[in-house]
Coordinates of C-alpha atoms in Angstrom, one line a residue:
M1 CA -14.9 4.6 1.4
L2 CA -12.2 2.1 1.8
G3 CA -8.5 2.5 1.5
V4 CA -5.2 0.7 2.0
G5 CA -2.7 1.2 4.7
K6 CA -0.4 -0.6 7.2
T7 CA -1.4 -4.0 8.6
V8 CA -2.5 -4.0 12.3
P9 CA -1.7 -7.1 14.4
L10 CA -4.4 -8.3 16.8
K11 CA -4.0 -9.5 20.4
D12 CA -4.8 -13.1 21.3
P13 CA -8.3 -12.9 22.8
G14 CA -8.2 -16.6 23.4
N15 CA -5.5 -16.1 26.0
A16 CA -7.6 -13.4 27.6
E17 CA -10.2 -16.0 28.3
S18 CA -7.9 -18.4 30.1
G19 CA -6.4 -15.7 32.3
S20 CA -2.9 -15.9 30.7
W21 CA -3.3 -13.0 28.4
K22 CA -0.3 -10.9 27.5
P23 CA -0.8 -7.3 26.5
K24 CA 1.3 -7.3 23.4
T25 CA 0.6 -10.7 21.8
P26 CA 1.0 -10.1 18.0
G27 CA -2.0 -12.2 16.9
P28 CA -4.5 -15.0 17.6
T29 CA -3.1 -18.4 18.5
Q30 CA -2.7 -21.2 16.1
E31 CA -6.0 -22.7 17.2
D32 CA -7.7 -19.5 16.3
K33 CA -6.3 -19.3 12.7
I34 CA -9.1 -19.0 10.2
S35 CA -9.5 -22.0 7.9
P36 CA -11.1 -22.1 4.5
E37 CA -14.1 -23.8 6.0
D38 CA -14.7 -20.9 8.4
H39 CA -14.8 -18.4 5.5
P40 CA -16.2 -19.7 2.1
P41 CA -13.7 -18.7 -0.7
R42 CA -16.0 -16.0 -2.1
L43 CA -13.1 -14.0 -3.3
I44 CA -12.1 -16.7 -5.8
D45 CA -15.5 -17.7 -7.0
T46 CA -15.8 -15.0 -9.6
F47 CA -13.4 -13.8 -12.3
N48 CA -14.1 -10.1 -12.7
D49 CA -14.2 -7.7 -9.8
A50 CA -13.6 -10.3 -7.2
S51 CA -10.6 -11.6 -9.1
K52 CA -9.2 -8.1 -9.1
L53 CA -9.6 -7.8 -5.4
S54 CA -8.1 -11.3 -4.9
S55 CA -5.1 -10.4 -7.1
E56 CA -4.5 -7.2 -5.0
V57 CA -4.6 -9.1 -1.7
E58 CA -2.2 -11.8 -3.1
M59 CA 0.3 -9.3 -4.5
S60 CA 0.5 -6.9 -1.5
H61 CA 1.6 -8.4 1.8
D62 CA 0.7 -5.1 3.5
F63 CA -2.8 -4.9 1.9
H64 CA -5.5 -3.9 4.3
M65 CA -8.8 -2.0 4.4
E66 CA -9.4 1.2 6.2
Q67 CA -12.2 3.8 6.4
V68 CA -11.3 6.9 4.4
L69 CA -13.7 9.8 4.4
P70 CA -12.2 13.2 3.6
P71 CA -13.6 15.7 6.2
S72 CA -13.9 18.3 3.4
S73 CA -16.2 16.1 1.3
L74 CA -19.9 16.5 1.3
E75 CA -20.4 13.0 2.6
G76 CA -17.9 13.7 5.4
K77 CA -19.6 17.0 6.4
V78 CA -23.1 15.4 6.4
K79 CA -21.8 12.5 8.5
E80 CA -20.2 14.8 11.0
K81 CA -23.3 16.9 11.3
M82 CA -25.5 13.8 11.8
H83 CA -23.2 12.4 14.5
D84 CA -23.1 15.7 16.3
A85 CA -26.9 15.9 16.3
F86 CA -27.2 12.4 17.7
W87 CA -24.7 12.9 20.5
D88 CA -26.4 16.2 21.4
H89 CA -29.7 14.5 21.5
L90 CA -28.3 11.7 23.7
K91 CA -26.9 14.3 26.1
Q92 CA -30.3 16.0 26.4
Q93 CA -32.1 12.7 27.1
L94 CA -29.7 11.8 29.9
S95 CA -29.9 15.3 31.4
T96 CA -33.7 15.2 31.8
T97 CA -35.4 14.3 35.0
P98 CA -36.1 11.4 35.0
P99 CA -33.5 10.4 32.4
D100 CA -34.6 9.1 29.0
F101 CA -32.6 6.0 28.1
S102 CA -34.1 5.2 24.7
C103 CA -31.1 6.3 22.7
A104 CA -28.7 4.9 25.2
L105 CA -30.3 1.5 25.0
E106 CA -30.0 1.5 21.2
L107 CA -26.4 2.5 21.5
L108 CA -25.6 -0.2 24.1
K109 CA -27.3 -2.8 21.8
E110 CA -25.0 -1.7 18.9
I111 CA -22.0 -1.9 21.1
K112 CA -22.9 -5.4 22.2
E113 CA -23.3 -6.5 18.6
I114 CA -19.8 -5.1 17.7
L115 CA -18.2 -6.7 20.6
L116 CA -19.7 -10.1 19.7
S117 CA -18.6 -9.7 16.1
L118 CA -15.0 -9.3 17.3
L119 CA -15.0 -12.7 19.0
L120 CA -13.6 -15.9 17.4
P121 CA -15.8 -19.0 17.3
R122 CA -14.2 -20.7 20.3
Q123 CA -14.4 -17.8 22.7
N124 CA -17.5 -18.9 24.4
R125 CA -16.5 -17.6 27.8
L126 CA -16.1 -14.0 26.6
K127 CA -19.3 -14.3 24.7
S128 CA -21.2 -15.3 27.8
E129 CA -19.6 -12.4 29.7
I130 CA -20.7 -9.9 27.1
E131 CA -24.2 -11.4 26.9
E132 CA -24.6 -11.3 30.7
A133 CA -23.2 -7.7 31.1
L134 CA -25.2 -6.3 28.2
D135 CA -28.5 -8.3 28.6
M136 CA -30.8 -6.0 26.8
D137 CA -34.0 -7.3 28.5
L138 CA -32.4 -6.6 31.9
L139 CA -31.1 -3.2 30.8
R140 CA -34.6 -2.2 29.5
Q141 CA -36.1 -3.1 32.9
E142 CA -33.4 -1.0 34.7
A143 CA -34.1 1.9 32.3
E144 CA -37.8 1.8 33.0
H145 CA -37.1 2.1 36.7
G146 CA -34.5 4.9 36.1
A147 CA -31.8 2.7 37.5
L148 CA -29.6 2.2 34.3
N149 CA -26.0 2.9 35.3
V150 CA -24.4 4.1 32.0
P151 CA -21.0 5.0 33.5
H152 CA -20.7 1.5 35.1
L153 CA -21.6 -0.2 31.9
S154 CA -19.2 2.0 30.0
K155 CA -16.3 0.9 32.3
H156 CA -17.2 -2.7 31.8
I157 CA -17.3 -2.2 28.0
L158 CA -13.8 -0.7 28.3
N159 CA -12.5 -3.8 30.1
M160 CA -13.8 -6.0 27.3
M161 CA -12.3 -3.7 24.7
T162 CA -8.9 -3.9 26.4
L163 CA -9.0 -7.7 26.0
L164 CA -10.1 -7.7 22.4
C165 CA -8.3 -4.7 20.8
A166 CA -5.1 -4.8 18.8
P167 CA -1.9 -3.5 20.6
V168 CA -2.0 -0.4 18.5
R169 CA -5.4 0.5 20.0
D170 CA -4.2 0.2 23.7
E171 CA -3.4 3.9 24.0
A172 CA -6.8 4.9 22.6
V173 CA -8.6 2.6 25.0
Q174 CA -6.5 3.9 27.9
K175 CA -7.4 7.5 27.0
L176 CA -11.1 6.6 27.2
E177 CA -10.7 5.5 30.8
D178 CA -9.9 9.1 31.7
I179 CA -13.1 10.5 30.3
T180 CA -15.7 11.2 33.0
D181 CA -18.6 12.6 30.9
S182 CA -20.9 9.7 29.9
V183 CA -21.8 11.0 26.5
W184 CA -18.2 11.7 25.5
L185 CA -17.2 8.3 26.8
L186 CA -19.8 6.5 24.8
R187 CA -18.8 8.5 21.7
G188 CA -15.2 7.6 22.2
I189 CA -16.1 3.9 22.6
I190 CA -18.0 3.9 19.3
Q191 CA -15.1 5.5 17.5
V192 CA -12.5 3.0 18.8
L193 CA -14.9 0.0 18.2
G194 CA -15.1 1.2 14.6
L195 CA -11.3 0.9 14.4
M196 CA -11.4 -2.5 16.0
K197 CA -13.9 -3.7 13.5
M198 CA -11.6 -2.7 10.7
D199 CA -8.7 -4.4 12.5
M200 CA -10.7 -7.7 12.5
V201 CA -11.4 -7.3 8.8
N202 CA -7.7 -6.8 8.1
Y203 CA -6.9 -9.8 10.2
T204 CA -9.4 -11.9 8.3
I205 CA -7.8 -10.7 5.0
Q206 CA -4.3 -11.5 6.3
S207 CA -5.5 -15.0 7.4
L208 CA -7.1 -15.7 4.0
Q209 CA -3.9 -14.6 2.0
P210 CA -2.2 -18.1 2.1
H211 CA -5.4 -19.7 0.9
L212 CA -5.9 -17.2 -1.9
Q213 CA -2.3 -17.6 -3.0
E214 CA -2.7 -21.4 -2.9
H215 CA -5.8 -21.5 -5.1
S216 CA -5.3 -18.5 -7.3
I217 CA -3.0 -20.1 -9.9
Q218 CA -5.3 -23.1 -10.4
H219 CA -8.4 -20.9 -10.4
Q220 CA -7.0 -18.5 -13.0
R221 CA -5.7 -21.3 -15.2
A222 CA -9.1 -23.0 -15.1
K223 CA -10.9 -19.8 -16.0
F224 CA -8.5 -18.9 -18.8
Q225 CA -8.8 -22.4 -20.2
E226 CA -12.6 -22.3 -20.0
R227 CA -12.6 -19.0 -21.9
L228 CA -9.9 -20.3 -24.4
N229 CA -12.2 -23.2 -25.2
Q230 CA -14.9 -20.7 -26.1
Q231 CA -12.7 -18.1 -27.7
P232 CA -9.4 -19.5 -29.1
S233 CA -8.0 -16.0 -29.9
L234 CA -8.5 -14.8 -26.3
L235 CA -4.7 -14.7 -25.5
D236 CA -3.4 -13.4 -28.9
H237 CA -1.9 -10.3 -27.2
T238 CA -0.2 -12.5 -24.6
T239 CA 1.2 -14.7 -27.3
K240 CA 2.5 -11.7 -29.3
W241 CA 4.1 -10.2 -26.1
L242 CA 6.0 -13.4 -25.3
T243 CA 7.0 -13.9 -28.9
Q244 CA 8.5 -10.5 -29.0
A245 CA 10.3 -11.1 -25.7
A246 CA 11.9 -14.3 -27.1
A247 CA 12.9 -12.4 -30.3
D248 CA 14.5 -9.7 -28.2
L249 CA 16.6 -12.3 -26.3
T250 CA 17.8 -14.0 -29.4
M251 CA 19.4 -10.7 -30.4
L252 CA 21.5 -10.6 -27.2
P253 CA 25.0 -12.1 -27.0
P254 CA 25.1 -15.4 -25.1
T255 CA 27.2 -14.0 -22.2
C256 CA 24.6 -11.4 -21.6
L257 CA 21.9 -14.0 -21.5
D258 CA 23.8 -15.9 -18.8
A259 CA 23.9 -12.8 -16.5
P260 CA 27.6 -12.6 -15.9
D261 CA 29.3 -11.2 -12.9
S262 CA 31.1 -7.9 -12.8
S263 CA 34.4 -9.6 -13.9
S264 CA 32.9 -10.8 -17.2
M265 CA 30.7 -8.1 -18.4
A266 CA 32.0 -8.1 -22.0
C267 CA 29.6 -9.6 -24.4
L268 CA 30.2 -11.4 -27.7
S269 CA 29.7 -9.7 -31.0
P270 CA 26.3 -10.2 -32.8
S271 CA 27.9 -12.4 -35.4
V272 CA 29.3 -14.8 -32.8
A273 CA 25.9 -14.7 -31.0
A274 CA 24.1 -15.7 -34.1
S275 CA 26.4 -18.6 -34.7
S276 CA 26.0 -20.1 -31.2
P277 CA 22.5 -19.1 -29.9
A278 CA 21.9 -19.9 -26.3
P279 CA 18.8 -21.8 -25.3
L280 CA 16.0 -19.7 -23.9
S281 CA 14.3 -20.7 -20.7
P282 CA 10.7 -19.7 -19.8
T283 CA 12.1 -17.6 -16.9
M284 CA 14.3 -15.6 -19.3
V285 CA 11.5 -15.0 -21.7
L286 CA 9.2 -13.9 -18.9
S287 CA 11.9 -11.6 -17.4
Q288 CA 12.4 -9.9 -20.8
G289 CA 8.7 -9.7 -21.3
F290 CA 8.2 -7.8 -18.0
L291 CA 11.1 -5.6 -18.9
N292 CA 9.3 -4.7 -22.1
L293 CA 6.2 -3.8 -20.1
L294 CA 8.2 -1.1 -18.3
L295 CA 8.7 0.5 -21.7
W296 CA 5.1 0.0 -22.9
D297 CA 3.5 2.5 -25.1
P298 CA 0.4 3.7 -23.4
E299 CA -1.4 4.1 -26.8
N300 CA -0.7 0.4 -27.5
E301 CA -4.0 -1.4 -26.8
E302 CA -2.5 -4.9 -27.3
F303 CA -1.6 -5.3 -23.6
P304 CA -1.2 -9.0 -22.5
E305 CA -4.6 -10.3 -21.5
T306 CA -3.1 -12.3 -18.6
L307 CA -1.8 -9.1 -16.9
L308 CA -4.7 -6.7 -17.4
M309 CA -5.4 -6.8 -13.6
D310 CA -1.8 -5.8 -12.9
R311 CA -1.6 -3.1 -15.5
T312 CA -2.0 -0.2 -13.0
R313 CA 0.8 -1.7 -10.8
L314 CA 3.1 -2.1 -13.9
Q315 CA 2.4 1.5 -14.9
E316 CA 3.4 2.7 -11.5
L317 CA 6.7 0.8 -11.8
E318 CA 7.2 2.4 -15.2
S319 CA 6.6 5.8 -13.7
Q320 CA 9.1 5.1 -11.0
L321 CA 11.7 4.0 -13.5
H322 CA 11.2 7.1 -15.5
Q323 CA 11.5 9.4 -12.4
L324 CA 14.7 7.6 -11.4
T325 CA 16.1 8.0 -14.9
V326 CA 15.5 11.8 -14.7
L327 CA 17.0 12.0 -11.2
A328 CA 20.1 10.0 -12.2
S329 CA 20.5 12.2 -15.3
V330 CA 20.4 15.4 -13.2
L331 CA 23.0 14.0 -10.7
L332 CA 25.3 12.8 -13.5
V333 CA 25.3 16.3 -15.1
A334 CA 25.7 18.0 -11.8
S335 CA 28.6 15.8 -10.8
S336 CA 30.5 16.7 -14.0
F337 CA 30.5 20.4 -13.0
S338 CA 30.8 20.0 -9.2
G339 CA 34.1 18.1 -8.9
T340 CA 34.9 15.1 -6.8
V341 CA 35.3 17.1 -3.6
L342 CA 31.9 18.7 -3.6
F343 CA 30.1 15.6 -4.9
G344 CA 31.9 13.5 -2.4
S345 CA 29.8 15.1 0.3
P346 CA 26.8 12.8 1.2
Q347 CA 24.9 15.8 2.6
F348 CA 25.3 17.8 -0.7
V349 CA 24.2 14.9 -2.8
D350 CA 21.2 14.1 -0.6
K351 CA 20.1 17.7 -0.8
L352 CA 20.3 17.6 -4.6
K353 CA 18.2 14.4 -4.6
R354 CA 15.5 16.0 -2.5
I355 CA 15.4 19.1 -4.6
T356 CA 15.2 17.2 -7.9
R357 CA 12.5 14.8 -6.6
A358 CA 10.4 17.7 -5.4
L359 CA 10.8 19.8 -8.6
T360 CA 10.2 16.9 -11.0
E361 CA 6.9 15.6 -9.6
E362 CA 5.1 17.2 -12.5
F363 CA 7.8 16.2 -15.1
N364 CA 5.5 14.0 -17.1
S365 CA 3.0 16.9 -17.8
R366 CA 5.4 19.8 -17.8
P367 CA 9.0 18.6 -18.5
E368 CA 10.4 22.0 -19.7
E369 CA 9.1 23.9 -16.7
A370 CA 10.2 21.3 -14.3
M371 CA 13.8 21.1 -15.7
L372 CA 14.0 24.9 -15.8
A373 CA 13.3 25.0 -12.0
V374 CA 15.7 22.2 -11.4
S375 CA 18.5 23.8 -13.4
E376 CA 18.2 27.1 -11.5
Q377 CA 18.0 25.5 -8.1
V378 CA 20.9 23.0 -8.7
S379 CA 23.1 25.7 -10.2
Q380 CA 22.4 27.8 -7.1
E381 CA 23.2 25.0 -4.7
I382 CA 26.5 24.2 -6.5
H383 CA 27.6 27.8 -6.4
Q384 CA 26.7 28.1 -2.7
N385 CA 28.5 24.9 -1.7
L386 CA 31.6 25.7 -3.7
R387 CA 31.8 29.1 -1.9
N388 CA 31.2 27.5 1.5
M389 CA 34.0 25.0 0.9
G390 CA 36.4 27.7 -0.3
L391 CA 36.6 26.2 -3.8
A392 CA 36.8 28.1 -7.1
A393 CA 33.4 29.2 -8.4
L394 CA 32.1 28.1 -11.8
S395 CA 32.7 30.5 -14.6
S396 CA 29.9 32.1 -16.4
D397 CA 30.4 29.8 -19.4
S398 CA 30.4 26.7 -17.1
T399 CA 27.3 27.9 -15.4
A400 CA 25.5 28.5 -18.7
S401 CA 26.6 25.0 -19.9
L402 CA 25.3 23.4 -16.7
I403 CA 21.9 25.1 -16.9
G404 CA 21.6 24.2 -20.6
Q405 CA 22.5 20.6 -20.1
L406 CA 20.1 20.2 -17.2
Q407 CA 17.3 21.8 -19.2
N408 CA 18.0 19.5 -22.2
I409 CA 17.1 16.5 -20.0
A410 CA 13.5 17.5 -20.6
K411 CA 13.9 16.2 -24.2
K412 CA 13.3 12.5 -24.8
E413 CA 16.3 12.3 -27.2
N414 CA 18.7 13.8 -24.7
C415 CA 21.9 11.8 -24.8
V416 CA 22.5 11.7 -21.0
R417 CA 18.9 10.6 -20.4
S418 CA 19.1 8.0 -23.1
V419 CA 22.4 6.5 -21.7
I420 CA 20.9 6.4 -18.2
G421 CA 17.7 4.8 -19.4
T422 CA 19.6 2.2 -21.4
G423 CA 21.8 1.5 -18.3
N424 CA 18.7 1.1 -16.2
R425 CA 17.1 -1.4 -18.5
S426 CA 20.3 -3.3 -19.0
G427 CA 20.8 -3.5 -15.2
V428 CA 17.3 -4.8 -14.7
S429 CA 17.6 -7.3 -17.5
L430 CA 21.1 -8.6 -16.5
R431 CA 20.5 -8.3 -12.7
A432 CA 24.3 -7.7 -12.5
P433 CA 24.7 -4.0 -12.0
A434 CA 28.0 -2.3 -12.8
P435 CA 29.6 -0.1 -10.1
C436 CA 27.6 3.2 -9.6
P437 CA 29.0 6.6 -8.9
G438 CA 28.8 7.6 -5.3
A439 CA 25.9 10.0 -5.9
L440 CA 23.8 7.1 -7.3
D441 CA 23.3 5.1 -4.1
P442 CA 22.0 1.7 -5.3
G443 CA 20.5 1.1 -1.9
E444 CA 18.2 4.1 -2.5
M445 CA 17.6 3.5 -6.2
P446 CA 17.7 -0.3 -6.6
I447 CA 17.0 -0.2 -10.4
I448 CA 19.5 2.5 -11.4
F449 CA 22.6 1.0 -12.9
L450 CA 25.3 2.9 -14.8
A451 CA 27.7 1.2 -17.2

């Protein structure tokens, strides 16, 4: 199973060949860069599944593949049992007199193939060294005469891995050098080589990214045009989406459309706006359209056809916006009861943020229960910190009001939540945020804006 994680840079194996290799070179040299001719553009030859993968690679600079197999899964357990059985069998073979090298030879053959797969086309010298050191015909002859030196071969393999691995694998390779048991050493070599193979896959993806980005727009336009010629109504939902965005913009006062700075936030009245409509640019329409997608009704099936592959990503952004709205609402209510002294403490505010985030993870499915837990915990924290700072405690009426207002945030029509949500959307649209209260750090919550 494949997953996504952090990109791993590779060393420059080309320098290793010339003797000027440096242990922490971030990647292959310019000569080793992969060109479109080296890798046929298969990712952009189809429109369905391959286009989805291509879109994911283009959109995420940190996109990479990794092997993910939960140990608790049936597949993970079976794989672990099979591996243990193989290594136990190898140990038995090497322990017999004379030793049986049949499994060891197959393992060395696989190691040789992996090492060769990690080489770039111009690394002929390293290729020759690997071919010479792991000459399978010669190794079979040595095995037949009982002279196969597995520990010596393992050490030579480690030297090659040191030249070819990414800097992040240096520590793992160095740890292998301390292993004296031949079977455990071979097992560790196979494990680290598996990681190195995935590093090479990720390097290849990273190298292909510029080419994918370069050709993606023309490719998608050509494919959509081809389908439009066959089905003229193919982009009806996209047309409707952009038309609605343009209509929304015509309802905004001109000064709002111009994204004013903080010194000119006042907008003209709708009557003045109607008499002097501002021209709409494609960028403005697209921006408003994407803003509307953050408020998309999940039951609305008329999602823009051109963004279907990005729908999951947009839904994640919508979820983040919703979570930040709830968080900001909690902080705003809490600040009105805490006073400037208590809420001026960064440690206190950070603690409220952590509490609220943790307790509202299930807000979408159980809003009432989540806000009940938040109200109790936030009220307790305010009481405790007021006492610690020697300030007057909240009265019973204030405490009841605080808890009630926090619990009401669970309702969609809650006024505080509505104001915060409107401020968020206005801030995203105008890209000119008004000053935020100290508790709402715009550095931590970049799309939270309060008027």
